[in-house]
PDB file of C-alpha atoms in Angstrom:
ATOM      1  CA  GLN I 805     -16.831   2.290  -7.081  1.00 44.00           C
ATOM      2  CA  MET I 806     -14.496   0.536  -4.394  1.00 45.00           C
ATOM      3  CA  ARG I 807     -15.682   3.206  -1.918  1.00 43.00           C
ATOM      4  CA  GLY I 808     -19.594   3.060  -1.414  1.00 42.00           C
ATOM      5  CA  GLU I 809     -21.143   1.504   1.471  1.00 39.00           C
ATOM      6  CA  SER I 810     -19.524   1.412   4.813  1.00 38.00           C
ATOM      7  CA  ASP I 811     -17.908  -1.598   6.283  1.00 42.00           C
ATOM      8  CA  LYS I 812     -20.541  -3.296   8.308  1.00 40.00           C
ATOM      9  CA  LYS I 813     -18.461  -5.171  10.296  1.00 41.00           C
ATOM     10  CA  GLY I 814     -17.143  -1.710  11.597  1.00 42.00           C
ATOM     11  CA  GLY I 815     -20.206  -1.092  13.001  1.00 41.00           C
ATOM     12  CA  LYS I 816     -21.988   2.674  13.008  1.00 39.00           C
ATOM     13  CA  ALA I 817     -19.710   5.216  12.248  1.00 40.00           C
ATOM     14  CA  GLY I 818     -18.984   6.830  15.674  1.00 41.00           C
ATOM     15  CA  GLY I 819     -21.030   4.992  17.569  1.00 42.00           C
ATOM     16  CA  GLY I 820     -23.741   7.145  17.091  1.00 42.00           C
ATOM     17  CA  LYS I 821     -27.310   6.128  16.430  1.00 39.00           C
ATOM     18  CA  GLY I 822     -29.144   6.407  13.137  1.00 41.00           C
ATOM     19  CA  LYS I 823     -28.268   5.362   9.591  1.00 39.00           C
ATOM     20  CA  ALA I 824     -24.503   5.941   8.311  1.00 37.00           C
ATOM     21  CA  LYS I 825     -24.268   8.653   5.603  1.00 37.00           C
ATOM     22  CA  ASP I 826     -23.797   7.686   1.950  1.00 36.00           C
ATOM     23  CA  THR I 827     -21.053  10.268   1.247  1.00 32.00           C
ATOM     24  CA  ALA I 828     -17.518   9.719   2.856  1.00 35.00           C
ATOM     25  CA  THR I 829     -15.361  12.373   4.453  1.00 33.00           C
ATOM     26  CA  PRO I 830     -13.275  13.762   1.573  1.00 34.00           C
ATOM     27  CA  SER I 831     -10.759  11.615   0.828  1.00 39.00           C
ATOM     28  CA  ALA I 832      -7.992  14.416   0.948  1.00 40.00           C
ATOM     29  CA  ALA I 833      -8.451  14.848   4.722  1.00 42.00           C
ATOM     30  CA  PRO I 834      -5.573  12.954   6.545  1.00 47.00           C
ATOM     31  CA  PRO I 835      -6.338   8.911   7.222  1.00 46.00           C
ATOM     32  CA  SER I 836      -6.712   9.653  10.740  1.00 45.00           C
ATOM     33  CA  GLU I 837      -9.165  12.153   9.896  1.00 46.00           C
ATOM     34  CA  ARG I 838     -11.075  10.022   7.013  1.00 47.00           C
ATOM     35  CA  ARG I 839     -13.946   7.391   7.804  1.00 51.00           C
ATOM     36  CA  SER I 840     -12.844   3.859   5.903  1.00 53.00           C
ATOM     37  CA  ILE I 841     -15.543   3.211   3.464  1.00 57.00           C
ATOM     38  CA  LEU I 842     -15.696  -0.175   1.314  1.00 64.00           C
ATOM     39  CA  GLY I 843     -18.182  -0.852  -1.661  1.00 75.00           C
ATOM     40  CA  PRO I 844     -18.633  -4.255  -2.545  1.00 87.00           C
ATOM     41  CA  PHE I 845     -14.580  -4.967  -4.042  1.00 89.00           C
ATOM     42  CA  VAL I 846     -13.758  -6.707  -0.649  1.00 89.00           C
ATOM     43  CA  SER I 847     -16.711  -9.230  -1.028  1.00 89.00           C
ATOM     44  CA  LEU I 848     -16.101  -9.974  -4.765  1.00 92.00           C
ATOM     45  CA  PRO I 849     -14.694 -13.576  -5.937  1.00 94.00           C
ATOM     46  CA  GLU I 850     -10.774 -13.060  -6.446  1.00 95.00           C
ATOM     47  CA  ASP I 851     -11.120 -12.979 -10.302  1.00 95.00           C
ATOM     48  CA  CYS I 852     -13.692 -10.340 -10.118  1.00 95.00           C
ATOM     49  CA  GLN I 853     -11.307  -8.583  -7.974  1.00 95.00           C
ATOM     50  CA  ARG I 854      -8.775  -9.158 -10.516  1.00 96.00           C
ATOM     51  CA  ALA I 855     -10.918  -7.807 -13.483  1.00 95.00           C
ATOM     52  CA  ALA I 856     -12.028  -4.591 -11.403  1.00 94.00           C
ATOM     53  CA  LEU I 857      -8.171  -3.922 -10.749  1.00 95.00           C
ATOM     54  CA  GLU I 858      -7.521  -3.582 -14.368  1.00 95.00           C
ATOM     55  CA  VAL I 859      -9.492  -0.883 -15.029  1.00 93.00           C
ATOM     56  CA  LEU I 860      -6.718   1.030 -13.415  1.00 93.00           C
ATOM     57  CA  TYR I 861      -4.523   0.643 -16.460  1.00 93.00           C
ATOM     58  CA  PHE I 862      -6.888   2.104 -18.957  1.00 93.00           C
ATOM     59  CA  LEU I 863      -8.095   5.414 -16.797  1.00 92.00           C
ATOM     60  CA  PRO I 864      -6.292   8.455 -17.902  1.00 92.00           C
ATOM     61  CA  SER I 865      -5.086   9.403 -14.841  1.00 89.00           C
ATOM     62  CA  LEU I 866      -5.151   8.354 -11.169  1.00 88.00           C
ATOM     63  CA  PRO I 867      -6.585  10.989  -8.840  1.00 88.00           C
ATOM     64  CA  PRO I 868      -5.603  11.257  -5.335  1.00 86.00           C
ATOM     65  CA  ASP I 869      -9.269  10.538  -4.223  1.00 87.00           C
ATOM     66  CA  LEU I 870      -9.239   6.775  -5.847  1.00 88.00           C
ATOM     67  CA  THR I 871      -5.625   6.168  -4.918  1.00 88.00           C
ATOM     68  CA  ALA I 872      -6.657   6.977  -1.393  1.00 87.00           C
ATOM     69  CA  ALA I 873      -9.861   4.632  -2.111  1.00 89.00           C
ATOM     70  CA  LEU I 874      -7.317   2.029  -3.416  1.00 91.00           C
ATOM     71  CA  SER I 875      -4.979   2.350  -0.535  1.00 89.00           C
ATOM     72  CA  ASP I 876      -7.919   1.854   2.287  1.00 89.00           C
ATOM     73  CA  VAL I 877      -9.238  -1.422  -0.037  1.00 91.00           C
ATOM     74  CA  LEU I 878      -5.934  -3.231  -0.639  1.00 92.00           C
ATOM     75  CA  SER I 879      -5.262  -2.945   3.096  1.00 89.00           C
ATOM     76  CA  ASN I 880      -8.413  -4.405   4.179  1.00 88.00           C
ATOM     77  CA  SER I 881      -7.604  -8.113   5.393  1.00 87.00           C
ATOM     78  CA  LEU I 882     -10.525  -9.410   3.647  1.00 88.00           C
ATOM     79  CA  VAL I 883      -8.339  -8.724   0.084  1.00 92.00           C
ATOM     80  CA  PRO I 884      -6.078 -11.668  -0.703  1.00 93.00           C
ATOM     81  CA  VAL I 885      -2.618 -11.105  -0.529  1.00 94.00           C
ATOM     82  CA  THR I 886      -2.540 -12.408  -4.692  1.00 95.00           C
ATOM     83  CA  VAL I 887      -4.878  -9.539  -5.404  1.00 96.00           C
ATOM     84  CA  VAL I 888      -2.694  -6.969  -3.759  1.00 95.00           C
ATOM     85  CA  ASN I 889       0.401  -8.094  -5.725  1.00 95.00           C
ATOM     86  CA  TYR I 890      -1.733  -8.283  -8.829  1.00 96.00           C
ATOM     87  CA  ALA I 891      -2.866  -4.210  -7.724  1.00 95.00           C
ATOM     88  CA  LEU I 892       0.997  -3.119  -7.951  1.00 93.00           C
ATOM     89  CA  ASP I 893       1.537  -4.988 -11.051  1.00 93.00           C
ATOM     90  CA  VAL I 894      -1.486  -3.073 -12.697  1.00 93.00           C
ATOM     91  CA  LEU I 895      -0.186   0.101 -11.044  1.00 91.00           C
ATOM     92  CA  GLY I 896       3.819  -0.935 -12.128  1.00 87.00           C
ATOM     93  CA  SER I 897       2.516  -1.098 -15.632  1.00 89.00           C
ATOM     94  CA  ARG I 898       1.677   2.453 -15.960  1.00 87.00           C
ATOM     95  CA  SER I 899       4.209   5.071 -16.525  1.00 79.00           C
ATOM     96  CA  ASP I 900       2.402   8.007 -15.235  1.00 82.00           C
ATOM     97  CA  VAL I 901       2.595   6.980 -11.580  1.00 81.00           C
ATOM     98  CA  PRO I 902       5.481   9.494 -10.123  1.00 76.00           C
ATOM     99  CA  VAL I 903       7.355   7.242  -7.505  1.00 73.00           C
ATOM    100  CA  ASP I 904       6.557   9.603  -4.803  1.00 69.00           C
ATOM    101  CA  LYS I 905       2.764   9.087  -5.218  1.00 75.00           C
ATOM    102  CA  GLU I 906       3.204   5.063  -5.367  1.00 85.00           C
ATOM    103  CA  LEU I 907       5.577   4.703  -2.453  1.00 86.00           C
ATOM    104  CA  PRO I 908       2.888   5.919   0.363  1.00 87.00           C
ATOM    105  CA  LEU I 909       0.840   3.101  -0.575  1.00 89.00           C
ATOM    106  CA  LEU I 910       3.530   0.437  -0.654  1.00 90.00           C
ATOM    107  CA  LEU I 911       4.554   1.922   2.767  1.00 89.00           C
ATOM    108  CA  ARG I 912       1.296   1.420   3.999  1.00 88.00           C
ATOM    109  CA  LEU I 913       0.858  -1.971   2.453  1.00 89.00           C
ATOM    110  CA  ALA I 914       4.031  -3.132   4.065  1.00 88.00           C
ATOM    111  CA  LEU I 915       4.394  -1.353   7.245  1.00 87.00           C
ATOM    112  CA  GLY I 916       0.451  -1.170   8.471  1.00 83.00           C
ATOM    113  CA  SER I 917      -0.486   0.627  11.606  1.00 73.00           C
ATOM    114  CA  LEU I 918       3.380   1.380  12.132  1.00 79.00           C
ATOM    115  CA  VAL I 919       2.228   4.479   9.421  1.00 76.00           C
ATOM    116  CA  ASN I 920      -1.699   4.255   9.555  1.00 71.00           C
ATOM    117  CA  PRO I 921      -2.845   3.901  13.038  1.00 66.00           C
ATOM    118  CA  GLN I 922      -6.349   2.737  11.442  1.00 64.00           C
ATOM    119  CA  ASP I 923      -4.530  -0.508  10.226  1.00 63.00           C
ATOM    120  CA  LYS I 924      -4.420  -2.382  13.722  1.00 62.00           C
ATOM    121  CA  ALA I 925      -4.594  -5.620  13.204  1.00 50.00           C
ATOM    122  CA  LYS I 926      -8.023  -7.461  14.336  1.00 47.00           C
ATOM    123  CA  ASP I 927      -7.471 -10.563  14.516  1.00 44.00           C
ATOM    124  CA  ALA I 928      -4.313 -13.482  14.547  1.00 45.00           C
ATOM    125  CA  GLY I 929      -4.427 -13.866  11.381  1.00 53.00           C
ATOM    126  CA  VAL I 930      -3.742 -10.018   9.985  1.00 58.00           C
ATOM    127  CA  GLY I 931       0.099 -10.687  11.638  1.00 77.00           C
ATOM    128  CA  GLN I 932       0.933 -13.399   8.849  1.00 83.00           C
ATOM    129  CA  ARG I 933      -0.685 -11.208   5.916  1.00 84.00           C
ATOM    130  CA  GLN I 934       1.334  -8.170   6.945  1.00 85.00           C
ATOM    131  CA  ALA I 935       4.547 -10.294   6.560  1.00 88.00           C
ATOM    132  CA  GLU I 936       3.282 -11.756   3.057  1.00 91.00           C
ATOM    133  CA  LEU I 937       2.693  -7.987   1.815  1.00 92.00           C
ATOM    134  CA  CYS I 938       5.774  -6.688   3.421  1.00 91.00           C
ATOM    135  CA  LYS I 939       7.633  -9.561   0.945  1.00 92.00           C
ATOM    136  CA  VAL I 940       5.413  -8.263  -2.168  1.00 93.00           C
ATOM    137  CA  VAL I 941       6.167  -4.844  -1.441  1.00 92.00           C
ATOM    138  CA  CYS I 942      10.014  -5.285  -1.051  1.00 90.00           C
ATOM    139  CA  ARG I 943       9.515  -7.385  -4.513  1.00 89.00           C
ATOM    140  CA  HIS I 944       7.627  -4.211  -6.124  1.00 87.00           C
ATOM    141  CA  LEU I 945      10.416  -1.716  -4.957  1.00 85.00           C
ATOM    142  CA  PRO I 946      13.093  -2.139  -7.598  1.00 80.00           C
ATOM    143  CA  GLY I 947      10.582  -1.833 -10.369  1.00 77.00           C
ATOM    144  CA  LEU I 948       9.680   1.463  -9.409  1.00 76.00           C
ATOM    145  CA  PRO I 949      10.967   4.444 -11.926  1.00 68.00           C
ATOM    146  CA  TYR I 950      13.871   6.514 -10.686  1.00 68.00           C
ATOM    147  CA  ALA I 951      14.422   4.492  -7.963  1.00 66.00           C
ATOM    148  CA  GLU I 952      17.562   6.176  -7.205  1.00 68.00           C
ATOM    149  CA  VAL I 953      15.674   8.774  -5.136  1.00 76.00           C
ATOM    150  CA  LEU I 954      13.798   6.078  -2.936  1.00 79.00           C
ATOM    151  CA  LEU I 955      16.486   6.482  -0.172  1.00 80.00           C
ATOM    152  CA  GLU I 956      15.729  10.016  -0.356  1.00 83.00           C
ATOM    153  CA  LEU I 957      12.144   9.424   0.264  1.00 83.00           C
ATOM    154  CA  VAL I 958      11.979   6.057   2.297  1.00 85.00           C
ATOM    155  CA  LEU I 959      14.709   7.158   5.099  1.00 85.00           C
ATOM    156  CA  PRO I 960      12.665   9.702   6.926  1.00 86.00           C
ATOM    157  CA  THR I 961       9.792   7.134   7.481  1.00 85.00           C
ATOM    158  CA  LEU I 962      11.702   3.989   8.083  1.00 86.00           C
ATOM    159  CA  LEU I 963      14.725   5.505  10.312  1.00 85.00           C
ATOM    160  CA  PRO I 964      12.455   6.532  13.085  1.00 87.00           C
ATOM    161  CA  LEU I 965      10.499   3.844  13.266  1.00 84.00           C
ATOM    162  CA  LEU I 966      13.495   1.791  14.123  1.00 81.00           C
ATOM    163  CA  GLU I 967      14.272   4.106  17.030  1.00 81.00           C
ATOM    164  CA  ARG I 968      10.873   3.072  18.790  1.00 79.00           C
ATOM    165  CA  GLN I 969      10.378   0.185  20.788  1.00 70.00           C
ATOM    166  CA  GLN I 970       8.107  -2.199  19.060  1.00 71.00           C
ATOM    167  CA  PRO I 971       7.704  -6.258  18.280  1.00 73.00           C
ATOM    168  CA  THR I 972      10.421  -7.728  16.704  1.00 78.00           C
ATOM    169  CA  SER I 973       8.323  -8.583  13.701  1.00 76.00           C
ATOM    170  CA  ALA I 974       7.568  -4.828  13.163  1.00 80.00           C
ATOM    171  CA  SER I 975      11.245  -3.785  13.221  1.00 83.00           C
ATOM    172  CA  ALA I 976      12.041  -7.141  10.888  1.00 86.00           C
ATOM    173  CA  HIS I 977       9.492  -5.359   8.262  1.00 86.00           C
ATOM    174  CA  VAL I 978      11.319  -2.235   8.357  1.00 88.00           C
ATOM    175  CA  LEU I 979      14.611  -3.532   7.721  1.00 88.00           C
ATOM    176  CA  GLN I 980      13.413  -5.873   5.115  1.00 89.00           C
ATOM    177  CA  LEU I 981      12.362  -2.809   3.374  1.00 87.00           C
ATOM    178  CA  LEU I 982      15.622  -0.796   4.069  1.00 87.00           C
ATOM    179  CA  GLU I 983      17.111  -3.840   2.481  1.00 87.00           C
ATOM    180  CA  ALA I 984      14.909  -4.062  -0.626  1.00 88.00           C
ATOM    181  CA  THR I 985      15.204  -0.077  -1.030  1.00 85.00           C
ATOM    182  CA  TYR I 986      19.272  -0.528  -0.899  1.00 83.00           C
ATOM    183  CA  THR I 987      19.367  -3.202  -3.522  1.00 82.00           C
ATOM    184  CA  ALA I 988      17.001  -1.273  -5.933  1.00 79.00           C
ATOM    185  CA  VAL I 989      19.039   1.603  -5.631  1.00 78.00           C
ATOM    186  CA  LEU I 990      22.239  -0.001  -6.285  1.00 79.00           C
ATOM    187  CA  ALA I 991      20.696  -1.915  -9.360  1.00 73.00           C
ATOM    188  CA  THR I 992      19.824   1.216 -10.572  1.00 71.00           C
ATOM    189  CA  TYR I 993      23.698   2.145 -11.043  1.00 68.00           C
ATOM    190  CA  GLU I 994      24.392  -1.211 -11.871  1.00 59.00           C
ATOM    191  CA  ILE I 995      26.749  -1.718  -9.019  1.00 47.00           C
ATOM    192  CA  ALA I 996      24.562  -4.779  -7.415  1.00 44.00           C
ATOM    193  CA  SER I 997      27.099  -7.432  -8.617  1.00 50.00           C
ATOM    194  CA  GLY I 998      30.082  -5.716  -7.334  1.00 53.00           C
ATOM    195  CA  PRO I 999      32.953  -3.045  -9.001  1.00 55.00           C
ATOM    196  CA  ALA I1000      33.538  -3.308 -12.293  1.00 54.00           C
ATOM    197  CA  THR I1001      36.500  -4.890 -13.968  1.00 55.00           C
ATOM    198  CA  ASP I1002      38.668  -3.256 -16.627  1.00 51.00           C
TER     199      ASP I1002
END
């Protein structure tokens, strides 16, 4: 399982004494109310992580608790960007993942703590990883089904972020996502190369 033992680097949950519980807070709770629990996935070699992710293609469905666990794991800085890219490839190969279900995962990966306060950068390397993740997500946006609805789904999240005072790099990530979204929509309507000629 991707969820199992508490992330040892995070210390004891809540700073209290005693052992952490073996079970997680229900995944249906908002991210700010859920305790992030990681299993052995983050410590596996990269080839083993890829093999584990391939299981996602064969599952009959992807329930909310599984996608929530996947979001927590892929957002962890211990997971290589190449593995995140592979996970998105696997998800993209399924035809039953609605865009409005996959998009929250993509936005969290691309924007980190801008959309999920739990994803605060913990070391200097996270900033570079965030930039790489944003590029990966931008490459995957055009492959989403029903790309014509992307603007309707993305703008309510991205536009308020642009109105905030935040680091230039964060605003750059938001603008990259907006550009990738518009490109995906244009490609859907087959006008990305310019107006049609008679």
